[in-house]
Short mmCIF file of C-alpha atoms in Angstrom, two decimals:
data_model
loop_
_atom_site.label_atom_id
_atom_site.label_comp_id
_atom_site.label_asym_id
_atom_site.label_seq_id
_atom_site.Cartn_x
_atom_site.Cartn_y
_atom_site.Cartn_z
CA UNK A 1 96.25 151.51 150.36
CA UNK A 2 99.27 152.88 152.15
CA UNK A 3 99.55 153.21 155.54
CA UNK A 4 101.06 156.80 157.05
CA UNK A 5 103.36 157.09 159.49
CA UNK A 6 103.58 160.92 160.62
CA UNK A 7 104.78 161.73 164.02
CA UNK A 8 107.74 161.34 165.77
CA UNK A 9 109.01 162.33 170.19
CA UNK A 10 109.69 165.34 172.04
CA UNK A 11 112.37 165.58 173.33
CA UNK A 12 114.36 166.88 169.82
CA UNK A 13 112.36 170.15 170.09
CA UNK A 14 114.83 171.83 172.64
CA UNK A 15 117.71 173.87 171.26
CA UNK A 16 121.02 172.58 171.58
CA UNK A 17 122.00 175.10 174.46
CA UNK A 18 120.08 172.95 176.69
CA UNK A 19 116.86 175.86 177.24
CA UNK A 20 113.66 175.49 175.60
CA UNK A 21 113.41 176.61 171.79
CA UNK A 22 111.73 176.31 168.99
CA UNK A 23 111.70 172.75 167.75
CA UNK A 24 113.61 171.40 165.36
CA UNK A 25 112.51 171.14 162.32
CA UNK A 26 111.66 167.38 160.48
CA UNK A 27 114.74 165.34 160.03
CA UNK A 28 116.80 166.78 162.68
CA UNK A 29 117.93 166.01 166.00
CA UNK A 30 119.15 168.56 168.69
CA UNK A 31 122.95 168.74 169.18
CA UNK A 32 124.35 167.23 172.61
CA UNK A 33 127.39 170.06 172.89
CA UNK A 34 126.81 173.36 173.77
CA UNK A 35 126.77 175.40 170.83
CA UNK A 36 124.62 177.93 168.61
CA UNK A 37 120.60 176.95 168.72
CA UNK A 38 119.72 175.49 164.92
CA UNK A 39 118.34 178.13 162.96
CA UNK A 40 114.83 177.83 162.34
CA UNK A 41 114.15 176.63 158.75
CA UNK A 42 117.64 174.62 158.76
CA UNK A 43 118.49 170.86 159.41
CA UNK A 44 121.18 169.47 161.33
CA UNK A 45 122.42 168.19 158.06
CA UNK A 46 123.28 171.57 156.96
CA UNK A 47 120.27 171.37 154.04
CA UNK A 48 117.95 174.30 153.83
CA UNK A 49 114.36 173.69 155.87
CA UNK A 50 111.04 174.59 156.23
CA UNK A 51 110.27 177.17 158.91
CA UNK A 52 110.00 175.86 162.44
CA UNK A 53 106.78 175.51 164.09
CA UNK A 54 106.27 178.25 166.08
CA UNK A 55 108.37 180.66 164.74
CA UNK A 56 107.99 183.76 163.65
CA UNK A 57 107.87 182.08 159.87
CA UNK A 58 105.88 179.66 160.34
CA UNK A 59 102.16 178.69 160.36
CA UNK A 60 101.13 178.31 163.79
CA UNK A 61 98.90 174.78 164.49
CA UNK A 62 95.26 174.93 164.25
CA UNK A 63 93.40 174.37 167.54
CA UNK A 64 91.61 171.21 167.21
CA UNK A 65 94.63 169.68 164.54
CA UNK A 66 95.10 166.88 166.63
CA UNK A 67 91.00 165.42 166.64
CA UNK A 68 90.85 166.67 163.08
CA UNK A 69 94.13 164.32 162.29
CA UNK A 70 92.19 161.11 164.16
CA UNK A 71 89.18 161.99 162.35
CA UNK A 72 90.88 162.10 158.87
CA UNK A 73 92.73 159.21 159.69
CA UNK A 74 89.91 157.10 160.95
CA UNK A 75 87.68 157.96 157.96
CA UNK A 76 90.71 157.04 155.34
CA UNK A 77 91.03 153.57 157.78
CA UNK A 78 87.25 152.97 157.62
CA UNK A 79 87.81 152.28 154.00
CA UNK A 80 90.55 150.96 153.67
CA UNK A 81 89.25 148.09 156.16
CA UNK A 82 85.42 147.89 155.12
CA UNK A 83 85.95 148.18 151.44
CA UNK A 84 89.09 145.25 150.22
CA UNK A 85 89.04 143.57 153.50
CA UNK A 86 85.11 142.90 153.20
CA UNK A 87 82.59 144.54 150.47
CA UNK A 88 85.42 143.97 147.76
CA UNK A 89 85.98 140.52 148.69
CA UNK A 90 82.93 139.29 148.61
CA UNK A 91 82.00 140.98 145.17
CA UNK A 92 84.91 139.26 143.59
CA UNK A 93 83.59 135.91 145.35
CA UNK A 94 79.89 136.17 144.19
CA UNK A 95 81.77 137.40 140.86
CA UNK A 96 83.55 133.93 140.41
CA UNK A 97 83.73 131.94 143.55
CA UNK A 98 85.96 129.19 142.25
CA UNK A 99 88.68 131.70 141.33
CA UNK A 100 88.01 134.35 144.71
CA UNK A 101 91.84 133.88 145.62
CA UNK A 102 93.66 134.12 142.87
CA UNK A 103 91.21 137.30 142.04
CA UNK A 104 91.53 138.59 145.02
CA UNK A 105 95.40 138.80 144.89
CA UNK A 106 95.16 140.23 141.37
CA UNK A 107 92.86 142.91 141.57
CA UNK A 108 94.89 143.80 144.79
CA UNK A 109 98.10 143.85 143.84
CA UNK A 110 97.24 145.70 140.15
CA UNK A 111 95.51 148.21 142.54
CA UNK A 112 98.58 148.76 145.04
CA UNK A 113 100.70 149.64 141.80
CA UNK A 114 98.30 152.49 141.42
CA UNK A 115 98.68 153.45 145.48
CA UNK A 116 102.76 152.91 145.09
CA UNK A 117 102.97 155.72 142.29
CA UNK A 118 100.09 158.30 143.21
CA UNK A 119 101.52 158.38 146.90
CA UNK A 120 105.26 160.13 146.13
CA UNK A 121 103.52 161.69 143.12
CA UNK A 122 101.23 163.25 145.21
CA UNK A 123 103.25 164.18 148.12
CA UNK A 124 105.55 165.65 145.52
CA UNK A 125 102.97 167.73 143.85
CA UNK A 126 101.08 169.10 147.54
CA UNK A 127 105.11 170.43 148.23
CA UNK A 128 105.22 171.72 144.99
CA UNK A 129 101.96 174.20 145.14
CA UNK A 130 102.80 175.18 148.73
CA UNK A 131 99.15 173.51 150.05
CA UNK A 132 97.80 170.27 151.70
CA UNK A 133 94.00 171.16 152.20
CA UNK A 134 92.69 171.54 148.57
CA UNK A 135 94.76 167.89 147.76
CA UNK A 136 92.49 166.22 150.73
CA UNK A 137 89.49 168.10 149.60
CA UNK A 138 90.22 166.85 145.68
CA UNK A 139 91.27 163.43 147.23
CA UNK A 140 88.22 163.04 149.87
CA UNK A 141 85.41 164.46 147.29
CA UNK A 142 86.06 162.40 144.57
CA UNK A 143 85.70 159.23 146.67
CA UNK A 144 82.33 159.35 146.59
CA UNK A 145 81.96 158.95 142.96
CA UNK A 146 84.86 156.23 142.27
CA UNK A 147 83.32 154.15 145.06
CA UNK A 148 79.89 154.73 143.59
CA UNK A 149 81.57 153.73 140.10
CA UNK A 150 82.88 150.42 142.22
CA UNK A 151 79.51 149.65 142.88
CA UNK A 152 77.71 149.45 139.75
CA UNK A 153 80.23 146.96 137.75
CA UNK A 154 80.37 143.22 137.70
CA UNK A 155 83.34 141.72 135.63
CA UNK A 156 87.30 141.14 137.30
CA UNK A 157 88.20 143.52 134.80
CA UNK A 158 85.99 146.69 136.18
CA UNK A 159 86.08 145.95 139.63
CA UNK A 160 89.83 145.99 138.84
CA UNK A 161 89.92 149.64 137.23
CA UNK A 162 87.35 151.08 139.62
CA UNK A 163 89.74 149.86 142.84
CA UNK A 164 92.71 151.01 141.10
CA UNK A 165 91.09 154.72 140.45
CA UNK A 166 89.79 154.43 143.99
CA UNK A 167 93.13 153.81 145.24
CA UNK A 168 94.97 156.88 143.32
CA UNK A 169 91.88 159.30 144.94
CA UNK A 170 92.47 157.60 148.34
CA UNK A 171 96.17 158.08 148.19
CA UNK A 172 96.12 161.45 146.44
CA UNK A 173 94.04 162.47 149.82
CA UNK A 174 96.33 160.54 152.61
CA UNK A 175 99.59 161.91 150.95
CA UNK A 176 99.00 165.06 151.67
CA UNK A 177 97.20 164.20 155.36
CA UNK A 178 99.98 162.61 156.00
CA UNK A 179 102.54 166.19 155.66
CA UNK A 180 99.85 167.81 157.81
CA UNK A 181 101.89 166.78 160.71
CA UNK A 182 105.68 167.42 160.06
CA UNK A 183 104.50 170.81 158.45
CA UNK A 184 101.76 172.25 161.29
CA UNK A 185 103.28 170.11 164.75
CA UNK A 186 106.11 171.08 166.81
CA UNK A 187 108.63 168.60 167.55
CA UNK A 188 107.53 169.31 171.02
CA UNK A 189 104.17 167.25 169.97
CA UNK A 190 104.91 164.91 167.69
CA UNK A 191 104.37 161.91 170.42
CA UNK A 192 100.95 163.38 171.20
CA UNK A 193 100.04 164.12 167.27
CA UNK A 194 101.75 160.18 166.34
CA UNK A 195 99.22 158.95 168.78
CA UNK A 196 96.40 160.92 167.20
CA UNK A 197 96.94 159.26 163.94
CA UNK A 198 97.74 155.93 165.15
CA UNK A 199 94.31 155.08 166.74
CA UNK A 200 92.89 156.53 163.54
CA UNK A 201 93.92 153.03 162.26
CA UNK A 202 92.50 150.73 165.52
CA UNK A 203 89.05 153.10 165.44
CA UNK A 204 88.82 153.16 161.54
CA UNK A 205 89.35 149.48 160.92
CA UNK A 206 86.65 148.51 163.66
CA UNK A 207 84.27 151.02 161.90
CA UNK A 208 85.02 149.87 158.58
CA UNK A 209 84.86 146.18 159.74
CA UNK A 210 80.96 147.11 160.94
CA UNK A 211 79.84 148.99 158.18
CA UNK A 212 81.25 146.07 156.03
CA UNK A 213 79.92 143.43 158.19
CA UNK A 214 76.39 145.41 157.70
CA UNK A 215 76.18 146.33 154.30
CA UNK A 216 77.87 142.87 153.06
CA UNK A 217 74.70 141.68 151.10
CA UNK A 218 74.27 145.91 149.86
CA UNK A 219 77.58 146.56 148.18
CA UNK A 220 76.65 149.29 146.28
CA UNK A 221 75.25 150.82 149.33
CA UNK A 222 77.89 150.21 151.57
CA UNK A 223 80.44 151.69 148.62
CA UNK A 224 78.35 155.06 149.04
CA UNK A 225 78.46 155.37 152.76
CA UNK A 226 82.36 154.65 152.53
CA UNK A 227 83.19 157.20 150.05
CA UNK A 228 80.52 159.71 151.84
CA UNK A 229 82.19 159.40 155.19
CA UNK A 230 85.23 159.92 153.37
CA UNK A 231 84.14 163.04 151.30
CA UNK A 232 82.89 164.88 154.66
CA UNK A 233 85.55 164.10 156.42
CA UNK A 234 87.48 166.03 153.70
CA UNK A 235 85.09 168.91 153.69
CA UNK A 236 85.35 169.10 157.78
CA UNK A 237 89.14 168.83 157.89
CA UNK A 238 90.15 171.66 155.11
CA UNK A 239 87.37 173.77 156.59
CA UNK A 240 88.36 173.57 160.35
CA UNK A 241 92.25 172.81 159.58
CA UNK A 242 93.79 176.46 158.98
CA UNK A 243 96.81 176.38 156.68
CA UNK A 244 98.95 179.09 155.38
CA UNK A 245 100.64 179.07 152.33
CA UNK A 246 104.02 177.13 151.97
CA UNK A 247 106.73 179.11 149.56
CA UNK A 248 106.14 176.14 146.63
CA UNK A 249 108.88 174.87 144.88
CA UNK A 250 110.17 175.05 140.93
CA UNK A 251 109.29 172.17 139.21
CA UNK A 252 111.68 169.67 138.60
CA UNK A 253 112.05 167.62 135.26
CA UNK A 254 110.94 164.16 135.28
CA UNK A 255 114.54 162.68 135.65
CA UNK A 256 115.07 165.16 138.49
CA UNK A 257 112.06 164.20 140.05
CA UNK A 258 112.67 160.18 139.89
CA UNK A 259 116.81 160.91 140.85
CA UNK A 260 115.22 162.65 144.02
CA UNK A 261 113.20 159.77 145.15
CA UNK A 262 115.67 157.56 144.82
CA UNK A 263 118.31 160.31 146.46
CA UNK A 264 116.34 159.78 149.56
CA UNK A 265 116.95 155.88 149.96
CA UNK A 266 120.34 156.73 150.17
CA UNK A 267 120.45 157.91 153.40
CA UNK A 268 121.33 154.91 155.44
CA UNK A 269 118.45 155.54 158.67
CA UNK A 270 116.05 156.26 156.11
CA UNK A 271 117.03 153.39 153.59
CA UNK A 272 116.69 151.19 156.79
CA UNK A 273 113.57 152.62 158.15
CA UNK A 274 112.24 151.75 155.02
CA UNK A 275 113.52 148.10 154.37
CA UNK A 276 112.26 147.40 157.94
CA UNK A 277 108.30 149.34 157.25
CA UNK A 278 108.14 147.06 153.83
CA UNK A 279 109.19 143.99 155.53
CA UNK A 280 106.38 143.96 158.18
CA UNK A 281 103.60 145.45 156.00
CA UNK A 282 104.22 142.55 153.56
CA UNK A 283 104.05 140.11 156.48
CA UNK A 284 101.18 141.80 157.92
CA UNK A 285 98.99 141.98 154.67
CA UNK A 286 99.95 138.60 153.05
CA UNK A 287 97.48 137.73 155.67
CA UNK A 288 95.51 140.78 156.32
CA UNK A 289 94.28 141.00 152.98
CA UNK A 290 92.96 137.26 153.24
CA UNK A 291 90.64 137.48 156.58
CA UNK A 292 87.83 136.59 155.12
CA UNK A 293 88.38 133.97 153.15
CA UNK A 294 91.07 132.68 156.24
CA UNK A 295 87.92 132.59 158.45
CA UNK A 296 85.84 130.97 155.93
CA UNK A 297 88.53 128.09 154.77
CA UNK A 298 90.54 127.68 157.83
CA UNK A 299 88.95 128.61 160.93
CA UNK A 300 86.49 126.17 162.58
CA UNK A 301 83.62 129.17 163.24
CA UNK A 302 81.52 128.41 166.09
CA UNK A 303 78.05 126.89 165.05
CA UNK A 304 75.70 130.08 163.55
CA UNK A 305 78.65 132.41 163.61
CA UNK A 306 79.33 133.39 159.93
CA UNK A 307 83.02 134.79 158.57
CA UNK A 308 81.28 138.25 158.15
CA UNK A 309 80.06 138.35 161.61
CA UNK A 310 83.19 136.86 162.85
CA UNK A 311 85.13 139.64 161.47
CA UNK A 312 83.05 142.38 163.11
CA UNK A 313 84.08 140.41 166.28
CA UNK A 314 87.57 139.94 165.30
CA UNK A 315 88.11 143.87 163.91
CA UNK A 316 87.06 145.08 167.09
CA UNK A 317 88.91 142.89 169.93
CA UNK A 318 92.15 143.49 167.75
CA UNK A 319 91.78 147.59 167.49
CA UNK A 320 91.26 147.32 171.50
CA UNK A 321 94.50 145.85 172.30
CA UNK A 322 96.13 148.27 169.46
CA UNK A 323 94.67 151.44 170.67
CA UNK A 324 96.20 150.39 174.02
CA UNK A 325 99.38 149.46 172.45
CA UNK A 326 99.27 152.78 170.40
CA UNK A 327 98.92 155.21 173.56
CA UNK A 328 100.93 153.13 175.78
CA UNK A 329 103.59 152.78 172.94
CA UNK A 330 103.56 155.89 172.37
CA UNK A 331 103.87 157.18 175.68
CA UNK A 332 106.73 154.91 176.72
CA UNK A 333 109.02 155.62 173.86
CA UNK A 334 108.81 159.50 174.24
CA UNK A 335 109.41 159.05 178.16
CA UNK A 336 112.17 156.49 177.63
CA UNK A 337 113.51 158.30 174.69
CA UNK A 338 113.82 155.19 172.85
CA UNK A 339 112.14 154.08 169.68
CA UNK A 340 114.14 151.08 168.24
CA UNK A 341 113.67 149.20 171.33
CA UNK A 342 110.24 149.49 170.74
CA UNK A 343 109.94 149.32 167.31
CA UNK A 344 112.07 145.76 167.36
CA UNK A 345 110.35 144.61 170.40
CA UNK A 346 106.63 145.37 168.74
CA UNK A 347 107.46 143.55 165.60
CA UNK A 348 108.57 140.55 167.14
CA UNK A 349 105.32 140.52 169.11
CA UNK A 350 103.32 140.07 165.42
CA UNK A 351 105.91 137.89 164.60
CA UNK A 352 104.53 135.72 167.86
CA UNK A 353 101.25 136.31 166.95
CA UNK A 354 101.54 134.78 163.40
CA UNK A 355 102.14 131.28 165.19
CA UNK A 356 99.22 131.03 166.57
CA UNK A 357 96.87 130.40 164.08
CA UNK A 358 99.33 128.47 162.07
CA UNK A 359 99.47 125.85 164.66
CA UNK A 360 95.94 126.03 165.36
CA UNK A 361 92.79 126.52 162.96
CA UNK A 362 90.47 127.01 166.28
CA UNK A 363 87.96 130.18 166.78
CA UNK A 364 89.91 130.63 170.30
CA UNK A 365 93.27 130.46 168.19
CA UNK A 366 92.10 133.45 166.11
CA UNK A 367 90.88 135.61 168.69
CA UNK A 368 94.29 134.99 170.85
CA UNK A 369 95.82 136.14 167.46
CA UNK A 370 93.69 139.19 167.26
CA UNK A 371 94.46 140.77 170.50
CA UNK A 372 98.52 139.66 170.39
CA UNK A 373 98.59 141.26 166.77
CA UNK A 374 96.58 144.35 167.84
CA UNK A 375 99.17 144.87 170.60
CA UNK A 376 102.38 144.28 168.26
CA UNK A 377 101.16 145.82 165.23
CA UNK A 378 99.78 149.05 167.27
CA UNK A 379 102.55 149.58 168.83
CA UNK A 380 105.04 149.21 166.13
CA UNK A 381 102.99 152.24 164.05
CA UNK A 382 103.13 154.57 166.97
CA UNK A 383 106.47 154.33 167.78
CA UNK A 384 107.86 153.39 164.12
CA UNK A 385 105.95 156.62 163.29
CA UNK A 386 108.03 158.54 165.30
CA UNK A 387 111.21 156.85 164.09
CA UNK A 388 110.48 157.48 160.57
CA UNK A 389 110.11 161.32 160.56
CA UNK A 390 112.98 161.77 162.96
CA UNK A 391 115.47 160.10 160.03
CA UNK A 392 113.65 162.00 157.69
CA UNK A 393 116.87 163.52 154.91
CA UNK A 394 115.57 166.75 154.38
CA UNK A 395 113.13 168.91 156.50
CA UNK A 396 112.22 170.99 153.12
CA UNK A 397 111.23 167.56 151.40
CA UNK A 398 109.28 166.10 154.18
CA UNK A 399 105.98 165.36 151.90
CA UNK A 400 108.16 164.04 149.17
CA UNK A 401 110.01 161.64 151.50
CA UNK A 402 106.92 160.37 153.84
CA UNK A 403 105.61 159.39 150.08
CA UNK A 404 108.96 157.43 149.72
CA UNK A 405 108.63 156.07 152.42
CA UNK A 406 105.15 155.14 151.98
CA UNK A 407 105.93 152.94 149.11
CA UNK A 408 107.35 151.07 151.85
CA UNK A 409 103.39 150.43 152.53
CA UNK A 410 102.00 150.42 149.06
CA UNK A 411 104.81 148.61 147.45
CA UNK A 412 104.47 145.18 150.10
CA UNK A 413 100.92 145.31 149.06
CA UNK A 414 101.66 145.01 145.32
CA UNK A 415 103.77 141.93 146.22
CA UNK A 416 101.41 140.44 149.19
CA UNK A 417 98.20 139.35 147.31
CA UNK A 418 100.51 137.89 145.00
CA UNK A 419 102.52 135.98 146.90
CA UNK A 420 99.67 134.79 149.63
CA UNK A 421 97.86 133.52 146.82
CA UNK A 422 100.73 131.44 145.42
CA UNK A 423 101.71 129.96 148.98
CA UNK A 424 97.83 129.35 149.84
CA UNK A 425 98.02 127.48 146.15
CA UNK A 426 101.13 125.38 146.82
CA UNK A 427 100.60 124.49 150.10
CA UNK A 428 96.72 123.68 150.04
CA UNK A 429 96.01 126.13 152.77
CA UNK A 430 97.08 128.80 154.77
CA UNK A 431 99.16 127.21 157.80
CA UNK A 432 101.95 128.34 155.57
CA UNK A 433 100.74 132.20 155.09
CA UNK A 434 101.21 132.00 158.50
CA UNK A 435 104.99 131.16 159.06
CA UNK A 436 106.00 133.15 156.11
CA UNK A 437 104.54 136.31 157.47
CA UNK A 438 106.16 135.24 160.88
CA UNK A 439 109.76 135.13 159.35
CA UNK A 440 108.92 138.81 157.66
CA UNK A 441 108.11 139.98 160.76
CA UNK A 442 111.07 138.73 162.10
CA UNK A 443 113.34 139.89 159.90
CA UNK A 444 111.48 143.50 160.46
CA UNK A 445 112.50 143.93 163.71
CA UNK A 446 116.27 143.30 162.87
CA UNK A 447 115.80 145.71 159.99
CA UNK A 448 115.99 148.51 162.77
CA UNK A 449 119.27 147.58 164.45
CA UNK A 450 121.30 149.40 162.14
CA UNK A 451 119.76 152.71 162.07
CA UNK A 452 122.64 154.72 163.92
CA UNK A 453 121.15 158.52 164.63
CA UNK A 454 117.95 157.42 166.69
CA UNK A 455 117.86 155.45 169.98
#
């Protein structure tokens, strides 16, 4: 899994005479001085760009992008959430419950390798042929058949391929969902289109928790209906979505290729975006990834209330408070014009959260974390998503560098199962998984003071 981040405010999309124009493009930020408007299809960094939206060049935005983006968003969240956070962890428990843990954090981390390298890959290869739909078609059909493959096996060792091919289809389809926006959305609408794809995450997550919660004694079922909602999702997207042709690029030998991803971490606002993305997402799924078996061996459940059905309550009270966070977020940091503030201030809030149940293992503790976390963690992916694509290096690169910069998402998850596991082992229990994720939290928040060309 890798979380997106597309989206970014409104206010750059006025030309730097101080009249309305056409946006600038991905990566830029309108000039202060008077002075000529940026040309469309150039950055303010003097690199060669994509056509604007909405000029004469470019592809103008499908009606109905915005719902299509929450609805491709929330299907790619459903799994993400129903399928490792419940139906997978429970197969590897009824696989060998004495080992779940340290099985768990394996067959998660191999699998996030896979995610890390068919992200940028993919991003790289959807810029290359000029398209995005027939990637999310390819991605979103074949789904259905690696999560029916995930379904039928029964060893560590399967489960562990069939994730890891589930996770290069998943990402092969979210890499290029994720270009949709700085390639079809003004820079006028990039709050509106970051919130769209932020409460994909809140709305997906409390589906996927359901459906997870409901199939959990079906897993082969409940594989199916994940990849199917996932494969017509796909279908309705590239069929609805209109999308002209992008001029596609040469292809680059494989040194090239590997010297440009790198090339983009030196930027320093993108290097730090980055550090500070990879340093919550590792806080956030060190612990994430372990609900289940948190609520089984740590929380004091309520008498009759099970871990699965205290996760359907759980998913759901915590994508409330984010999809509140997420709009409000999102609102306030266009307005304001401010998006470190935010950013800092949101991460610090799951930071908070963390405490909670570290210092207590009660059902009330866990809900109170739930909502706190929801508000934090929304709010730092709305407005973080605008950050990001606003320190983007180059406009013409913008699918190569959001898959950069989504190894900032995949690459923490390599690292997290690994490392919850060996502080759960050491420590007896996960008080610890708490603080640590606190501290990464923490230090996520400073990660943004340094970024110099966005507020």
């Amino acid at each position: 899994m890798a979380l997106s981040s597309p989206g970014t405010g409104p206010e750059t999309g006025a030309t730097s005479t101080g009249t309305a124009g056409p946006a600038t493009p991905t990566g830029a930020t309108g000039a202060s001085t008077p002075g000529p408007a940026t040309p469309a299809g150039a950055t303010d960094k003097g690199v060669p760009g994509p056509a604007v939206p909405g000029s004469p060049t470019a592809p103008r935005p499908t009606r109905g992008l915005l719902p299509l983006l929450f609805t491709g968003n929330t299907a790619m969240y459903a799994l993400y959430i129903g399928v490792p956070g419940m139906l997978l962890a429970l197969q590897i428990e009824a696989i060998d419950p004495a080992g779940k843990v340290a099985n768990f954090g394996l067959v998660s981390g191999i699998s996030a390798i896979f995610a890390t390298v068919f992200n940028p890959v993919a991003g790289a290869l959807s810029d290359r042929s000029g398209r995005r739909n027939p990637w999310i078609l390819a991605g979103g059909l074949l789904a259905l058949p690696v999560m029916l493959l995930l379904g039928s096996v029964h060893t560590i060792l399967l489960v562990t391929i069939a994730w890891c091919l589930g996770q290069a289809v998943m990402n092969v389809y979210q890499a290029a969902l994720t270009s949709v926006v700085p390639d079809r959305v003004p820079l006028a609408a990039r709050g509106k289109a970051s919130a769209a794809v932020g409460l994909g995450l809140p709305v997906g997550s409390t589906v996927g928790a359901l459906l997870g919660a409901a199939f959990s004694e079906h897993y082969r079922t409940g594989y199916l209906v994940f990849g199917a909602i996932v494969a017509a999702t796909a279908v309705l997207f590239t069929a609805c979505a209109r999308e002209e042709r992008m001029p596609p690029k040469a292809a680059l030998p494989v040194k090239a290729q590997i010297a440009a991803f790198g090339g983009a971490l030196k930027d320093h606002d993108f290097r730090w975006a980055f550090i500070g993305r990879a340093l919550l997402v590792l806080g956030y799924f060190a612990v994430a990834g372990f609900q289940l078996y948190i609520l089984k061996d740590h929380t004091d459940l309520p008498a009759g209330l099970s871990a699965e059905e205290a996760v359907a309550i759980l998913m759901p009270v915590n994508s409330v408070a984010m999809v509140v966070s997420t709009v409000l977020g999102g609102w306030l940091s266009d307005r304001l014009d401010r998006r470190k503030l935010f950013v800092g201030a949101s991460a610090a809030l799951a930071a908070l959260a963390l405490l909670v149940p570290a210092f207590s293992a009660s059902w009330t503790a866990m809900l109170v974390f739930s909502v706190v976390n929801g508000l934090g963690f929304g709010c730092y992916m709305a407005v973080d998503t605008a950050l990001v694509t606003m320190v983007l290096p180059r406009a013409e690169d913008a699918a190569r560098d959001m898959g950069v910069l989504n190894v900032a998402n995949a690459g923490p998850q390599i690292v997290a199962p690994f490392v919850a596991s060996l502080i759960v082992s050491l420590s007896g229990g996960y008080t610890a998984l708490f603080l640590v994720a606190a501290v990464l939290s923490v230090l996520g928040a400073l990660a943004v003071r340094p970024i110099r060309s966005v507020r």
